[in-house]
Short mmCIF file of C-alpha atoms and ligand atoms in Angstrom, two decimals:
data_model
loop_
_atom_site.label_atom_id
_atom_site.label_comp_id
_atom_site.label_asym_id
_atom_site.label_seq_id
_atom_site.Cartn_x
_atom_site.Cartn_y
_atom_site.Cartn_z
CA MET A 1 98.63 105.72 111.02
CA ILE A 2 102.46 106.50 111.28
CA SER A 3 103.55 109.83 111.51
CA LYS A 4 106.60 111.89 111.43
CA SER A 5 106.86 112.01 115.39
CA SER A 6 105.68 108.50 116.03
CA LYS A 7 108.34 106.40 118.17
CA ILE A 8 110.06 104.05 115.95
CA TYR A 9 112.36 101.32 117.34
CA VAL A 10 114.73 100.18 114.09
CA ALA A 11 116.28 96.74 115.51
CA GLY A 12 119.16 96.18 114.20
CA HIS A 13 120.02 99.70 112.89
CA ARG A 14 123.64 99.31 112.74
CA GLY A 15 123.30 96.13 109.98
CA LEU A 16 123.00 96.28 106.24
CA VAL A 17 119.17 96.97 105.85
CA GLY A 18 118.60 98.33 109.51
CA SER A 19 120.87 101.29 108.81
CA ALA A 20 119.47 101.86 105.47
CA ILE A 21 115.91 101.97 107.04
CA TRP A 22 117.16 104.15 109.64
CA ASN A 23 118.61 106.66 106.84
CA ASN A 24 115.22 106.32 104.44
CA LEU A 25 113.34 107.55 107.81
CA LYS A 26 115.35 110.26 108.57
CA LYS A 27 115.39 111.64 105.01
CA LYS A 28 111.69 111.57 104.89
CA GLY A 29 111.34 113.68 108.32
CA TYR A 30 110.69 111.09 111.01
CA THR A 31 112.10 112.44 114.12
CA ASN A 32 111.55 110.10 116.85
CA LEU A 33 113.55 107.15 116.34
CA ILE A 34 115.31 104.65 118.43
CA GLY A 35 117.94 102.06 117.99
CA ARG A 36 120.28 100.51 120.27
CA THR A 37 123.47 98.44 119.21
CA HIS A 38 124.07 94.88 120.08
CA LYS A 39 126.46 95.97 122.85
CA GLU A 40 123.75 98.07 124.50
CA LEU A 41 120.88 95.96 124.11
CA ASP A 42 121.34 92.01 123.64
CA LEU A 43 117.92 90.93 121.92
CA MET A 44 118.60 87.16 122.96
CA ASN A 45 117.99 88.30 126.61
CA GLY A 46 114.43 88.38 127.09
CA SER A 47 114.64 90.16 130.06
CA GLU A 48 116.77 93.33 128.57
CA VAL A 49 114.08 93.18 125.63
CA SER A 50 111.14 93.36 128.07
CA ARG A 51 113.20 96.18 130.25
CA PHE A 52 113.49 98.08 126.84
CA PHE A 53 110.41 97.99 125.77
CA ASP A 54 109.01 98.89 129.04
CA GLN A 55 111.04 102.13 129.19
CA GLU A 56 110.71 103.07 125.41
CA LYS A 57 107.36 102.33 124.13
CA PRO A 58 107.87 102.12 120.76
CA ASP A 59 104.72 102.48 118.64
CA PHE A 60 106.33 101.12 115.29
CA VAL A 61 108.85 98.42 115.07
CA PHE A 62 111.22 97.40 112.25
CA LEU A 63 112.54 94.16 112.77
CA ALA A 64 115.56 94.19 110.89
CA ALA A 65 117.99 92.53 113.80
CA ALA A 66 119.01 88.81 112.68
CA HIS A 67 121.64 86.24 112.79
CA VAL A 68 122.51 86.39 109.13
CA GLY A 69 125.61 85.13 106.82
CA GLY A 70 126.23 83.40 103.42
CA ILE A 71 125.75 79.93 102.38
CA ILE A 72 128.83 78.45 104.45
CA ALA A 73 128.02 80.12 107.79
CA ASN A 74 124.09 78.97 107.46
CA ASN A 75 125.47 75.55 106.18
CA ASN A 76 128.32 75.46 108.96
CA TYR A 77 126.45 77.01 111.84
CA ARG A 78 123.42 75.35 111.67
CA ALA A 79 122.26 75.88 115.62
CA ASP A 80 123.28 79.61 115.55
CA PHE A 81 120.95 80.28 113.01
CA ILE A 82 118.12 78.52 114.19
CA TYR A 83 118.53 79.18 118.01
CA ARG A 84 119.48 82.90 117.70
CA ASN A 85 116.97 83.80 114.98
CA LEU A 86 113.94 82.00 116.95
CA GLN A 87 115.31 83.71 120.27
CA ILE A 88 115.87 87.03 118.97
CA GLN A 89 112.62 87.35 117.12
CA ASN A 90 110.27 85.80 119.85
CA ASN A 91 111.53 88.45 122.21
CA VAL A 92 110.96 91.42 119.94
CA ILE A 93 107.70 89.97 118.08
CA SER A 94 106.37 89.11 121.88
CA GLU A 95 107.24 92.29 123.82
CA SER A 96 105.35 94.25 120.56
CA PHE A 97 102.58 92.62 121.35
CA ARG A 98 102.67 93.28 125.28
CA HIS A 99 103.13 96.70 124.59
CA ASN A 100 100.14 97.37 121.41
CA VAL A 101 102.91 98.30 118.88
CA LYS A 102 100.49 99.77 116.20
CA LYS A 103 102.61 98.01 113.21
CA LEU A 104 105.72 95.70 112.99
CA LEU A 105 107.56 94.75 110.21
CA PHE A 106 109.35 91.50 110.51
CA LEU A 107 112.25 90.63 107.82
CA GLY A 108 112.50 86.96 106.59
CA SER A 109 114.01 85.84 103.77
CA THR A 110 112.85 84.46 100.19
CA CYS A 111 114.92 81.18 101.51
CA ILE A 112 111.71 79.99 103.23
CA TYR A 113 110.58 78.69 100.02
CA PRO A 114 110.70 75.16 98.61
CA LYS A 115 114.20 73.95 96.93
CA GLU A 116 112.29 72.88 93.94
CA ALA A 117 109.45 75.72 94.03
CA SER A 118 108.09 76.62 90.66
CA GLN A 119 109.48 80.07 89.66
CA PRO A 120 109.00 82.71 89.75
CA ILE A 121 107.93 82.08 93.30
CA SER A 122 104.79 83.45 94.67
CA GLU A 123 103.93 83.72 98.44
CA ASP A 124 101.74 81.03 98.03
CA SER A 125 104.77 78.63 97.55
CA LEU A 126 105.39 78.45 101.21
CA LEU A 127 105.35 75.09 102.91
CA THR A 128 104.20 73.24 99.75
CA GLY A 129 107.66 71.25 99.76
CA PRO A 130 111.31 70.37 101.39
CA LEU A 131 113.66 73.52 102.20
CA GLU A 132 117.44 73.90 100.66
CA TYR A 133 119.65 71.83 102.77
CA THR A 134 122.42 74.53 103.45
CA ASN A 135 120.04 77.04 105.01
CA GLU A 136 117.14 75.37 106.32
CA PRO A 137 117.98 76.10 110.19
CA TYR A 138 118.01 79.41 109.39
CA ALA A 139 114.60 79.08 106.94
CA ILE A 140 112.45 77.47 109.62
CA ALA A 141 113.30 80.00 112.00
CA LYS A 142 111.83 82.80 109.31
CA ILE A 143 109.24 80.30 108.75
CA ALA A 144 108.36 80.51 112.63
CA GLY A 145 108.71 84.30 112.82
CA LEU A 146 106.24 84.99 109.37
CA LYS A 147 103.86 82.24 111.11
CA MET A 148 104.05 84.14 114.88
CA CYS A 149 103.25 87.54 112.97
CA GLU A 150 100.20 85.70 110.95
CA SER A 151 98.92 84.13 114.31
CA PHE A 152 98.91 87.25 116.43
CA ASN A 153 97.18 88.72 114.02
CA ILE A 154 94.68 86.42 113.63
CA GLN A 155 94.08 85.54 117.38
CA TYR A 156 94.66 89.28 118.89
CA GLY A 157 94.37 91.45 115.73
CA THR A 158 97.87 93.07 115.55
CA ASN A 159 99.48 94.36 112.45
CA PHE A 160 102.60 92.52 112.30
CA ILE A 161 103.79 92.16 108.59
CA ALA A 162 106.30 89.78 107.20
CA VAL A 163 108.57 90.57 104.45
CA MET A 164 110.67 88.22 102.80
CA PRO A 165 113.69 89.81 100.87
CA THR A 166 115.82 88.16 98.06
CA ASN A 167 119.39 88.48 98.27
CA LEU A 168 120.46 92.00 99.38
CA TYR A 169 123.76 94.54 98.99
CA GLY A 170 124.71 97.61 99.48
CA PRO A 171 126.59 100.26 102.04
CA ASN A 172 127.47 98.57 105.35
CA ASP A 173 127.41 94.94 103.69
CA ASN A 174 129.48 92.08 105.46
CA PHE A 175 132.62 91.62 103.32
CA ASP A 176 133.88 88.52 105.40
CA LEU A 177 135.77 86.19 103.30
CA GLU A 178 134.16 83.10 104.64
CA LYS A 179 131.03 84.11 106.29
CA SER A 180 129.36 87.02 104.01
CA HIS A 181 127.10 86.66 100.85
CA VAL A 182 128.20 86.03 97.49
CA LEU A 183 127.90 89.71 96.08
CA PRO A 184 130.52 91.38 98.71
CA ALA A 185 132.70 88.32 99.05
CA MET A 186 133.31 88.69 95.07
CA ILE A 187 134.01 92.23 95.29
CA ARG A 188 136.68 91.75 98.03
CA LYS A 189 138.08 88.45 96.44
CA ILE A 190 138.57 89.77 93.18
CA PHE A 191 139.56 93.62 94.53
CA LEU A 192 142.16 91.90 96.46
CA SER A 193 143.53 89.48 93.74
CA LYS A 194 144.06 92.48 91.42
CA ALA A 195 146.05 94.02 94.36
CA LEU A 196 148.08 91.09 94.63
CA MET A 197 148.36 90.78 90.50
CA ASP A 198 149.54 94.70 90.97
CA ASN A 199 151.83 94.23 93.80
CA ASN A 200 149.94 96.82 95.57
CA TRP A 201 150.79 96.58 99.03
CA ASP A 202 149.54 100.00 100.06
CA THR A 203 145.65 98.62 99.15
CA ILE A 204 146.08 94.93 100.54
CA ASN A 205 147.39 96.40 104.04
CA ARG A 206 144.52 99.18 104.02
CA ASP A 207 141.91 96.17 103.44
CA LEU A 208 143.62 93.88 106.02
CA ASN A 209 143.61 96.52 108.45
CA VAL A 210 139.81 97.71 108.31
CA ARG A 211 138.84 93.72 107.79
CA PRO A 212 141.59 91.56 109.55
CA VAL A 213 141.29 87.95 108.17
CA GLU A 214 142.32 85.27 111.01
CA LYS A 215 144.15 87.79 112.75
CA VAL A 216 145.89 88.87 109.64
CA ASN A 217 146.33 92.62 109.42
CA GLY A 218 148.50 95.36 107.78
CA GLU A 219 151.01 94.91 109.97
CA SER A 220 151.66 90.89 109.60
CA SER A 221 154.31 89.68 107.22
CA LYS A 222 154.06 89.47 103.61
CA ASP A 223 154.56 85.96 103.04
CA GLU A 224 151.55 85.44 106.02
CA LYS A 225 149.60 87.70 103.72
CA VAL A 226 149.69 85.72 100.63
CA SER A 227 149.12 82.45 102.64
CA ILE A 228 146.09 83.46 104.26
CA LEU A 229 144.62 85.18 101.20
CA GLY A 230 145.27 81.75 99.19
CA LYS A 231 143.55 79.94 101.87
CA TYR A 232 140.08 81.86 100.56
CA GLY A 233 141.10 81.06 96.93
CA ILE A 234 142.48 84.38 96.63
CA THR A 235 146.35 84.66 94.58
CA ASP A 236 148.29 87.01 92.03
CA LYS A 237 146.69 84.79 89.02
CA HIS A 238 143.74 83.61 89.51
CA VAL A 239 140.31 83.76 92.23
CA LYS A 240 138.42 80.80 93.19
CA LEU A 241 134.60 81.11 93.58
CA TRP A 242 132.60 78.62 95.17
CA GLY A 243 130.30 76.11 93.71
CA THR A 244 129.67 75.75 90.08
CA GLY A 245 128.83 79.18 89.05
CA LYS A 246 125.51 77.94 87.68
CA PRO A 247 122.95 78.84 90.10
CA LEU A 248 120.72 82.06 89.67
CA ARG A 249 120.45 84.54 92.14
CA GLU A 250 118.20 87.78 92.16
CA PHE A 251 119.88 91.08 93.88
CA LEU A 252 118.23 93.90 95.65
CA TRP A 253 119.99 97.30 96.36
CA SER A 254 119.67 97.76 100.42
CA GLU A 255 118.66 101.11 100.30
CA GLU A 256 115.59 100.09 97.74
CA MET A 257 114.85 97.42 100.14
CA ALA A 258 114.59 100.09 103.04
CA ASP A 259 112.64 102.25 100.68
CA ALA A 260 109.76 99.11 100.26
CA CYS A 261 109.95 98.60 103.93
CA VAL A 262 109.11 101.82 104.58
CA PHE A 263 106.53 102.00 101.97
CA ILE A 264 105.02 98.90 103.23
CA MET A 265 105.07 100.64 106.81
CA GLU A 266 103.35 103.76 105.72
CA ASN A 267 100.63 102.19 103.36
CA VAL A 268 99.81 98.66 104.17
CA ASP A 269 98.13 96.81 107.12
CA PHE A 270 97.73 92.86 107.46
CA SER A 271 94.09 93.51 107.03
CA ASP A 272 94.96 94.54 103.06
CA LEU A 273 96.83 91.20 102.64
CA ILE A 274 93.80 88.95 103.62
CA GLU A 275 92.61 86.76 100.46
CA ASP A 276 90.58 84.21 102.25
CA LYS A 277 89.25 85.06 105.42
CA LYS A 278 88.13 81.20 106.32
CA GLU A 279 91.75 80.34 106.12
CA ILE A 280 94.34 83.41 106.64
CA ARG A 281 97.29 82.28 105.11
CA ASN A 282 100.49 83.62 102.93
CA CYS A 283 99.66 87.15 103.70
CA HIS A 284 103.61 87.88 103.56
CA ILE A 285 105.31 89.81 100.83
CA ASN A 286 107.83 89.09 98.57
CA ILE A 287 110.74 91.87 98.16
CA GLY A 288 112.86 91.65 94.94
CA THR A 289 113.68 92.92 91.31
CA GLY A 290 112.05 89.75 89.45
CA LYS A 291 115.26 89.79 87.50
CA GLU A 292 117.93 86.93 88.17
CA ILE A 293 121.93 86.61 86.80
CA SER A 294 123.86 83.57 87.10
CA ILE A 295 126.75 83.37 89.72
CA HIS A 296 129.34 82.95 86.75
CA ASP A 297 127.87 86.22 85.26
CA LEU A 298 127.71 88.22 88.13
CA ALA A 299 131.72 87.18 88.74
CA LEU A 300 132.31 88.62 85.19
CA LEU A 301 130.56 91.57 85.86
CA ILE A 302 132.57 92.33 88.86
CA LYS A 303 135.60 91.35 87.05
CA GLU A 304 134.97 94.08 84.52
CA THR A 305 133.65 96.55 87.33
CA ILE A 306 136.92 96.25 89.02
CA GLY A 307 138.87 95.76 85.57
CA TYR A 308 140.46 92.46 86.74
CA ASP A 309 142.84 90.70 84.22
CA GLY A 310 143.13 87.55 86.41
CA GLU A 311 141.34 83.93 85.96
CA ILE A 312 137.85 83.36 87.41
CA LEU A 313 137.81 79.62 88.66
CA PHE A 314 135.01 77.73 90.49
CA ASP A 315 135.41 75.28 93.78
CA ASP A 316 132.77 72.73 93.05
CA SER A 317 133.38 71.18 96.17
CA LYS A 318 131.68 74.15 97.81
CA PRO A 319 127.89 73.93 97.94
CA ASP A 320 125.67 75.60 95.29
CA GLY A 321 122.73 75.87 97.38
CA THR A 322 119.53 76.51 95.60
CA MET A 323 119.93 76.47 91.99
CA ARG A 324 117.34 79.03 91.05
CA LYS A 325 115.27 81.48 93.72
CA LEU A 326 113.41 83.99 91.52
CA THR A 327 110.87 85.66 93.34
CA ASP A 328 107.50 86.73 92.15
CA VAL A 329 107.07 90.45 92.81
CA THR A 330 103.48 90.56 91.54
CA LYS A 331 102.12 91.40 94.84
CA LEU A 332 104.43 94.23 96.19
CA ASN A 333 104.19 95.75 92.55
CA ASN A 334 100.40 95.69 92.82
CA LEU A 335 100.87 97.40 96.34
CA GLY A 336 102.69 100.29 94.41
CA TRP A 337 106.37 99.68 95.27
CA LYS A 338 108.77 98.72 92.36
CA HIS A 339 112.67 98.58 92.38
CA LYS A 340 114.71 101.02 89.93
CA ILE A 341 118.28 99.95 90.41
CA GLU A 342 119.72 97.26 88.57
CA VAL A 343 122.40 94.84 89.50
CA GLU A 344 125.01 96.27 86.97
CA GLU A 345 124.59 99.83 88.82
CA GLY A 346 124.20 98.29 91.97
CA VAL A 347 127.76 96.05 91.78
CA GLN A 348 129.26 99.90 90.61
CA LYS A 349 127.89 101.60 93.73
CA LEU A 350 128.99 98.92 95.96
CA TYR A 351 132.49 98.79 94.55
CA ASN A 352 132.78 102.58 94.87
CA TRP A 353 131.44 102.16 98.57
CA TYR A 354 133.97 99.48 99.10
CA ILE A 355 137.08 101.43 97.98
CA GLN A 356 135.67 104.44 100.16
CA ASN A 357 135.54 102.30 103.40
CA ILE A 358 139.15 100.67 103.11
N1 LIG B 1 121.83 90.43 103.61
C1 LIG B 1 120.96 89.74 102.75
O1 LIG B 1 121.09 89.44 101.56
C2 LIG B 1 119.35 89.26 103.32
C3 LIG B 1 118.83 89.56 104.56
N2 LIG B 1 117.57 89.18 105.06
C4 LIG B 1 117.30 89.56 106.50
O2 LIG B 1 117.27 90.86 106.54
C5 LIG B 1 117.30 91.25 108.02
C6 LIG B 1 118.71 92.29 107.94
O3 LIG B 1 119.59 91.76 107.29
P1 LIG B 1 121.07 92.47 107.13
O4 LIG B 1 120.92 93.52 107.57
O5 LIG B 1 121.96 91.76 106.15
O6 LIG B 1 121.66 91.46 108.26
P2 LIG B 1 123.18 92.41 109.18
O7 LIG B 1 123.86 91.49 109.96
O8 LIG B 1 123.94 93.56 108.19
O9 LIG B 1 122.42 93.24 110.21
C7 LIG B 1 122.11 92.33 111.45
C8 LIG B 1 122.05 93.26 112.45
O10 LIG B 1 121.28 92.67 113.75
C9 LIG B 1 121.83 92.60 115.01
N3 LIG B 1 122.04 92.03 116.10
C10 LIG B 1 122.26 90.52 115.52
N4 LIG B 1 122.14 89.81 116.60
C11 LIG B 1 121.86 90.76 117.60
C12 LIG B 1 121.71 90.64 119.00
N5 LIG B 1 121.66 89.12 119.56
N6 LIG B 1 121.23 91.58 119.67
C13 LIG B 1 121.11 92.73 119.07
N7 LIG B 1 121.39 92.90 117.94
C14 LIG B 1 121.57 91.98 117.29
C15 LIG B 1 123.32 92.87 114.41
O11 LIG B 1 124.48 93.55 115.13
P3 LIG B 1 126.19 92.92 115.22
O12 LIG B 1 126.48 92.67 114.13
O13 LIG B 1 126.69 94.13 116.43
O14 LIG B 1 125.90 91.32 116.03
C16 LIG B 1 123.35 93.90 113.33
O15 LIG B 1 123.32 95.20 113.08
C17 LIG B 1 117.81 89.90 108.61
O16 LIG B 1 116.44 89.47 109.21
C18 LIG B 1 118.02 88.96 107.63
O17 LIG B 1 117.48 87.80 107.89
C19 LIG B 1 116.73 88.46 104.34
C20 LIG B 1 117.48 88.16 103.02
C21 LIG B 1 118.33 88.49 102.65
C1 LIG B 2 120.26 85.82 101.39
C2 LIG B 2 120.30 84.28 101.45
O1 LIG B 2 121.33 84.14 101.33
C3 LIG B 2 121.95 82.64 101.90
O2 LIG B 2 121.58 81.82 100.42
P1 LIG B 2 122.57 81.85 99.19
O3 LIG B 2 121.86 82.69 97.90
O4 LIG B 2 123.23 80.75 98.28
O5 LIG B 2 123.78 82.76 99.73
P2 LIG B 2 125.34 83.28 99.17
O6 LIG B 2 125.07 84.97 98.80
O7 LIG B 2 126.25 82.86 100.10
O8 LIG B 2 125.54 82.70 97.96
C4 LIG B 2 124.90 82.57 96.68
C5 LIG B 2 125.86 81.67 95.42
O9 LIG B 2 126.76 82.45 95.10
C6 LIG B 2 127.90 81.12 95.33
N1 LIG B 2 129.17 81.69 95.88
C7 LIG B 2 130.53 81.96 94.75
N2 LIG B 2 131.42 82.11 95.42
C8 LIG B 2 131.12 82.44 96.61
C9 LIG B 2 131.68 83.23 97.37
O10 LIG B 2 133.09 83.77 97.44
N3 LIG B 2 131.15 83.45 98.98
C10 LIG B 2 129.68 83.29 98.86
N4 LIG B 2 129.07 83.53 100.14
N5 LIG B 2 128.95 82.40 98.08
C11 LIG B 2 129.68 82.54 96.86
C12 LIG B 2 127.42 80.31 96.41
O11 LIG B 2 128.10 78.97 96.36
C13 LIG B 2 126.32 80.28 95.92
O12 LIG B 2 125.68 79.33 94.85
C14 LIG B 2 121.17 82.09 102.63
O13 LIG B 2 121.86 80.91 103.49
C15 LIG B 2 120.43 83.29 103.33
O14 LIG B 2 121.25 83.62 104.04
C16 LIG B 2 119.69 83.92 102.68
O15 LIG B 2 118.60 84.29 103.08
#
């Protein structure tokens, strides 16, 4: 059983989900948390990870460190997404086994499911069909992580649980104009287009100082800024987003994701998830809201939240990815956890966070 003084390692504790898990644990009174930044500990490096576990001997591990990005990053940097994720998770899961970690939570993704899975997607859909092309290497790494947890549990009796979150968003999100996920990308693009339209250079400069785009920051010339933002579809009249706008996506606020992770760490064991003792499989847990919105409607929601009068265009030369990936959250709900924050509220919260952090 986990207790308030258990030694808990949060891998990736500065990231979107890891930071939310860290804060959630602190709020709940856990006092013995360990975290290392990427600079302090490269999880790709097996001997460094081994030394870290020898020294710290954590009892519980949240594996929220990974190489993460949106559709274009996944599609373009395919080798990085499979290699880095396999390496990180192999190192952390194998060291957790070697050090008798009492429970580990591995974070996968709902992109592990077949592109044409029937909707909503239940845990049993795993490995029933071909994957979506744009994130296939990442998905294969995540499937390997899930199977590694399951296999160690079956062969060695460990208690490693794999959770599969839907698309997440929240404080400490990645707002990169090329590599991020859709929700933070849309907020920033629409926000910058509005600032261009309003001729609000103070705001544009602050934004580019916090998050320079291809070396262009607040000090660069106006022409350079206009030209670089234009490259990303941001102008003083319109914003050009990716794909057709028709795909449907489901969004979970990262702090709720963290709450679900801590809930599972506190209340669920691998043995609770086994349905067929002869063939143990599909014991992972979907984490989501079970609700979806089209990318087009999401853009309109963000447009309204920001108070943007410009035009929203879609560039269908960019990929749509999976058309639909709605999670079946029956298992999670039956375990006793349910989301509360809907996307309308979440978009407002993330927009508030964004403007407070530029
Ligand atoms: N965001 C989303 O929409 C979704 C995320 N997930 C999964 O949830 C988990 C958390 O994702 P999220 O919080 O969004 O990702 P982030 O990119 O926000 O955080 C990942 C963290 O891992 C760290 N990290 C990456 N590589 C290394 C390394 N080699 N050594 C040490 N640390 C490293 C990063 O540090 P640094 O930035 O310094 O490299 C960062 O702090 C991941 O497993 C992801 O696949 C699943 C579904 C959706
Ligand atoms: C969580 C999940 O996230 C990834 O999958 P994804 O859901 O397809 O990722 P996404 O958030 O980047 O895009 C969602 C949709 O939105 C559209 N879209 C419009 N305009 C922008 C835009 O400006 N940026 C982005 N990124 N997408 C845009 C985009 O074309 C697509 O149709 C996985 O690779 C993998 O990382 C994973 O696990």
